[in-house]
C-alpha cells in the first residue's frame, strides 16, 4: 500500500493559496501551475502522433482510490513504449498528491501523462526525443451525470471497430480515440447518450473511456479481447469475489448484450454506471438491476477502506 509520509506540497511561493485553483493544478517542467498556465509544445509527438501514455486515478472524499494499481499500469505502459520519466514511485505519488492538495478539491480527477516529447534537433527518430511528464488534478468528472446514474444510460452499439490490439496494445492506456469518437457521433445520431464499439471479430469491445459488463441469470461477463484492462473493471472482479457473484472475461456478442438482464459500464470517471437502454430498447424491464446496485454500493463503500485507498495530505 502506498504511503504519503513525505507528501506535503512544496510549491512556488506565487502559488501557495489553494483557493485560487478551482480549475485545477498541473505539474510540468518541475513546477506546479494553475491549469490555465499549463502548455505543451505544438511539436510534442504526444500531440502530433498520439505518442503518449497516461493513467487516470480519482480522489473521493480526500482519498485516492486504488492508486497503486494505476501507478503500476502507468509505469508498465512507459516501459513498453520505451519512454522514461525522471521520477520514482514515491516522487510520483507526492506529485499527484500535491496537485490535488493545491487544487483544494476533495474529489478530483487526476491524470499522469508521459508524452514522447520532441527532439531539440527536429530529429524524426523517436529515440532522440526528450520525453515529457505532466500530471494534473481537476474537479471530479463522470461519464454519466446524476440523472443518468439514477435512471441508467442510453447506449447505442456502433459498427465502428476498435483499433486492433495487434496495432496498438490496449493494455497501454492511450489516446488513440478516433474510433471511440466516431462511435460517439454514431450514438448521438441515433438518439443515444454514449456508444459501445466492436472488436475485430464483431464482438462488443468497449466505449469512450469505459469497459462494459452484462449480467445474465445471475452471472457477470465482460469482454476480454481488445480492451483496456480497466482498474474499475478489475475492481468489479474483486467486488464479485467478496459478494460471491460468478464473473468471467470472454467474448460478448451484440445480441448477448441486447438480451442481458442487466448492463453496466465502468470507468475511473464515474465508477460503476448502469445502462438501461441499448439501441433504443430497454434492458430487461428498463430499470437499474439489483446486481448493479449492490456492486455500485460496495464500490463506493470501499473508497474509505485503507486497503483500497490512500489519504491525500492537504496543507
Ligand atoms: N477503456 C478505455 C478505452 C478507457 O479509456 C478507460 C478509461 O479511461 C477505460 C476503459 C476504463 O478504465 P479505468 O477503469 O481504469 O478507468
XYZ file of C-alpha atoms and ligand atoms in Angstrom:
331
model
C 0.000 0.000 0.000
C 1.373 3.416 -0.929
C 2.004 5.792 1.956
C 2.235 9.551 1.730
C 4.519 10.391 4.623
C 6.606 12.908 2.629
C 3.760 14.279 0.531
C 3.269 17.785 1.936
C 3.239 20.116 -1.066
C 6.335 22.098 -1.940
C 5.373 24.806 -4.407
C 6.358 28.125 -5.877
C 5.553 30.895 -3.378
C 3.421 32.513 -6.067
C 1.110 29.502 -5.973
C 0.524 28.756 -2.294
C -3.125 29.755 -1.975
C -5.094 26.626 -2.882
C -8.375 28.549 -3.050
C -7.062 30.181 -6.226
C -7.198 26.916 -8.195
C -10.791 25.724 -8.527
C -9.989 24.789 -12.155
C -7.189 22.520 -11.010
C -3.416 22.327 -10.808
C -0.823 20.938 -13.228
C 2.709 19.745 -12.586
C 5.074 20.047 -15.543
C 8.703 21.029 -16.139
C 9.338 20.627 -12.406
C 6.739 23.112 -11.205
C 3.107 23.366 -10.116
C 0.912 25.658 -12.214
C -2.722 26.708 -12.401
C -4.444 24.800 -15.248
C -4.662 27.925 -17.421
C -0.847 28.271 -17.405
C -0.115 24.655 -18.376
C 1.022 24.476 -22.025
C 2.831 21.915 -24.169
C 4.845 22.429 -27.342
C 2.949 22.081 -30.630
C 5.877 19.887 -31.709
C 5.271 17.334 -28.952
C 4.737 13.894 -30.523
C 2.048 13.312 -27.937
C 0.017 15.924 -29.848
C 1.303 15.236 -33.376
C 1.230 11.410 -33.288
C -0.733 10.418 -30.150
C 2.635 9.090 -28.997
C 1.842 9.108 -25.304
C 0.593 7.014 -22.443
C -1.324 8.115 -19.390
C -3.336 6.991 -16.432
C -6.216 8.461 -14.509
C -6.943 7.883 -10.837
C -9.665 9.553 -8.835
C -9.779 11.082 -5.390
C -13.005 10.735 -3.429
C -13.522 12.405 -0.039
C -9.803 13.201 0.146
C -8.571 9.696 -0.683
C -7.033 8.247 -3.855
C -8.817 5.043 -4.924
C -6.554 2.090 -5.839
C -3.609 4.379 -6.574
C -1.056 1.539 -6.620
C -2.863 -0.240 -9.464
C -2.987 2.956 -11.543
C 0.709 3.630 -10.990
C 1.611 0.020 -11.883
C -0.296 0.366 -15.176
C 1.301 3.767 -15.923
C 4.871 2.560 -15.329
C 4.212 -0.627 -17.347
C 2.974 1.478 -20.302
C 6.002 3.761 -20.146
C 8.339 0.787 -20.215
C 6.526 -0.832 -23.160
C 6.726 2.441 -25.142
C 10.438 2.797 -24.289
C 9.875 6.101 -22.574
C 11.409 7.395 -19.357
C 10.114 9.569 -16.524
C 12.611 11.092 -14.125
C 10.527 10.180 -11.056
C 10.295 7.037 -8.990
C 7.059 5.756 -7.492
C 7.386 7.701 -4.235
C 8.059 11.006 -6.012
C 5.200 10.374 -8.451
C 2.800 9.808 -5.564
C 3.912 13.030 -3.904
C 3.473 14.998 -7.183
C -0.071 13.649 -7.667
C -0.954 14.318 -4.048
C 0.449 17.855 -4.246
C -1.621 18.611 -7.369
C -4.781 17.540 -5.537
C -3.855 19.316 -2.290
C -3.025 22.553 -4.094
C -6.268 22.455 -6.056
C -8.109 22.195 -2.740
C -10.554 19.634 -4.180
C -11.663 16.711 -2.011
C -12.994 14.861 -5.067
C -10.762 15.053 -8.106
C -9.862 13.516 -11.428
C -6.093 13.089 -11.502
C -4.114 12.339 -14.620
C -0.441 11.356 -15.058
C 0.870 11.560 -18.638
C 4.106 10.785 -20.421
C 4.434 12.019 -23.989
C 7.260 11.236 -26.412
C 8.078 14.952 -26.292
C 10.121 16.429 -29.120
C 13.699 16.430 -30.342
C 15.813 19.579 -29.827
C 17.324 18.961 -33.313
C 13.956 18.247 -35.000
C 15.063 14.636 -35.494
C 12.358 12.227 -36.666
C 13.967 9.456 -34.602
C 11.823 8.816 -31.502
C 14.960 7.818 -29.598
C 16.144 11.427 -29.844
C 13.003 12.863 -28.272
C 13.006 14.241 -24.749
C 10.026 12.617 -23.025
C 7.668 14.950 -21.211
C 5.936 14.139 -17.918
C 2.757 16.010 -16.960
C 0.321 15.480 -14.089
C -2.836 17.349 -13.210
C -5.754 17.350 -10.806
C -9.117 18.810 -11.849
C -12.595 18.555 -10.296
C -14.044 15.013 -10.354
C -15.938 14.240 -13.563
C -18.111 11.307 -14.566
C -19.116 9.632 -17.839
C -22.703 9.638 -16.507
C -24.381 12.621 -14.869
C -26.547 12.363 -11.741
C -29.766 11.745 -13.650
C -28.133 9.100 -15.859
C -26.721 7.351 -12.783
C -30.220 7.146 -11.343
C -32.171 6.029 -14.405
C -29.372 4.346 -16.377
C -27.594 5.398 -19.561
C -28.953 5.017 -23.093
C -26.280 3.320 -25.164
C -26.007 2.505 -28.879
C -23.769 -0.192 -30.350
C -21.878 1.419 -33.226
C -20.471 -0.743 -36.015
C -17.166 1.092 -35.653
C -14.309 -1.343 -34.993
C -11.825 -0.618 -32.205
C -8.225 -0.268 -33.373
C -6.832 -3.853 -33.440
C -4.761 -4.904 -30.434
C -2.092 -6.113 -32.873
C -1.683 -2.456 -33.978
C -1.982 -0.671 -30.648
C -1.810 -2.680 -27.427
C -4.903 -1.604 -25.478
C -3.169 -2.525 -22.203
C -1.004 0.570 -22.764
C -3.520 3.271 -21.886
C -3.525 5.604 -24.868
C -5.171 8.493 -26.678
C -5.972 6.617 -29.932
C -9.599 7.660 -29.746
C -10.707 8.392 -33.348
C -12.681 5.096 -33.368
C -14.289 5.873 -29.996
C -15.174 9.419 -31.020
C -16.692 8.157 -34.298
C -18.728 5.715 -32.192
C -19.926 8.599 -30.019
C -21.151 10.583 -33.033
C -22.932 7.465 -34.346
C -24.616 7.100 -30.953
C -25.690 10.756 -30.831
C -27.104 10.461 -34.376
C -29.236 7.554 -33.120
C -30.529 9.406 -30.056
C -28.300 7.588 -27.548
C -26.084 9.147 -24.885
C -22.946 7.105 -25.387
C -21.508 4.304 -27.502
C -20.088 0.832 -27.451
C -17.861 -0.173 -30.340
C -16.822 -3.592 -31.666
C -13.653 -5.649 -31.662
C -12.124 -7.025 -34.875
C -14.280 -10.191 -34.568
C -17.568 -8.268 -34.368
C -17.992 -8.706 -30.600
C -18.591 -5.815 -28.232
C -15.317 -4.226 -27.085
C -15.617 -1.053 -25.011
C -16.742 2.571 -25.125
C -15.191 6.045 -24.928
C -13.442 5.758 -21.574
C -15.197 2.708 -20.167
C -15.483 -1.088 -20.080
C -18.835 -2.884 -20.248
C -20.444 -5.744 -18.286
C -23.613 -7.788 -18.637
C -25.478 -9.782 -16.012
C -27.377 -12.831 -17.307
C -29.089 -15.345 -14.999
C -27.022 -14.047 -12.048
C -23.604 -14.387 -13.762
C -21.479 -11.471 -14.963
C -19.458 -11.228 -18.159
C -17.170 -8.565 -19.649
C -15.210 -8.552 -22.933
C -11.688 -9.923 -22.729
C -10.261 -9.188 -26.202
C -9.070 -5.829 -27.497
C -9.964 -3.764 -24.432
C -8.129 -1.695 -21.864
C -7.861 -3.774 -18.680
C -9.604 -1.072 -16.658
C -8.879 -0.670 -12.960
C -12.612 -0.287 -12.307
C -13.170 -3.484 -14.348
C -10.580 -5.244 -12.164
C -12.336 -3.784 -9.099
C -15.629 -5.344 -10.240
C -13.878 -8.755 -10.244
C -12.632 -8.071 -6.692
C -16.096 -6.961 -5.546
C -17.710 -10.043 -7.142
C -15.282 -12.274 -5.219
C -16.430 -10.615 -1.986
C -20.116 -10.826 -2.903
C -19.913 -14.411 -4.195
C -21.017 -13.475 -7.745
C -19.868 -15.538 -10.705
C -17.899 -13.477 -13.263
C -15.919 -14.183 -16.437
C -13.960 -12.263 -19.070
C -14.904 -13.646 -22.504
C -16.311 -12.676 -25.908
C -19.591 -10.778 -25.678
C -21.730 -10.542 -28.827
C -24.046 -7.581 -29.551
C -27.059 -9.943 -29.318
C -25.950 -11.164 -25.852
C -25.701 -7.552 -24.756
C -29.215 -6.788 -26.040
C -30.602 -9.896 -24.282
C -28.915 -9.214 -20.924
C -30.794 -8.928 -17.600
C -28.549 -6.008 -16.606
C -25.853 -3.935 -18.289
C -23.398 -1.511 -16.712
C -20.220 0.311 -17.701
C -17.133 1.005 -15.603
C -14.619 3.848 -15.505
C -12.475 5.786 -13.073
C -14.575 8.696 -14.365
C -17.798 7.684 -12.605
C -17.233 4.188 -11.205
C -19.937 1.592 -11.936
C -22.680 3.164 -14.070
C -25.964 1.471 -15.062
C -27.177 1.116 -18.652
C -30.941 0.666 -19.067
C -31.355 1.085 -22.817
C -29.404 -0.438 -25.724
C -30.118 0.636 -29.311
C -33.388 2.245 -28.240
C -34.764 -0.886 -26.495
C -34.950 -1.303 -22.704
C -32.522 -3.689 -20.994
C -34.932 -6.250 -19.439
C -37.522 -4.133 -17.554
C -35.611 -0.926 -18.250
C -34.854 -0.425 -14.537
C -31.430 -0.381 -12.865
C -30.836 -4.013 -11.803
C -30.227 -5.340 -8.285
C -26.774 -6.812 -9.045
C -25.659 -3.467 -10.485
C -26.989 -1.647 -7.400
C -25.181 -3.958 -4.974
C -21.921 -3.529 -6.868
C -22.329 0.265 -7.003
C -22.972 0.418 -3.241
C -19.978 -1.723 -2.333
C -17.763 0.119 -4.831
C -18.371 3.496 -3.160
C -18.220 1.971 0.327
C -14.689 0.722 -0.465
C -13.481 4.282 -1.029
C -12.999 4.708 2.746
C -11.220 1.377 3.181
C -7.469 1.975 3.822
C -6.668 -1.286 1.985
C -8.139 0.222 -1.208
C -7.422 3.932 -0.771
C -4.697 6.413 0.173
C -5.131 9.721 2.013
C -4.220 12.985 0.272
C -2.291 15.281 2.633
C -3.868 18.729 2.360
C -1.903 21.737 3.687
N -11.478 1.695 -21.773
C -10.911 2.818 -22.256
C -10.660 2.949 -23.717
C -10.582 3.871 -21.374
O -10.009 4.984 -21.863
C -10.872 3.732 -19.999
C -10.555 4.828 -19.070
O -10.212 5.911 -19.460
C -11.471 2.548 -19.545
C -11.747 1.537 -20.462
C -11.776 2.346 -18.074
O -10.569 2.162 -17.349
P -10.480 2.524 -15.806
O -11.494 1.696 -15.101
O -9.064 2.142 -15.439
O -10.747 3.973 -15.663
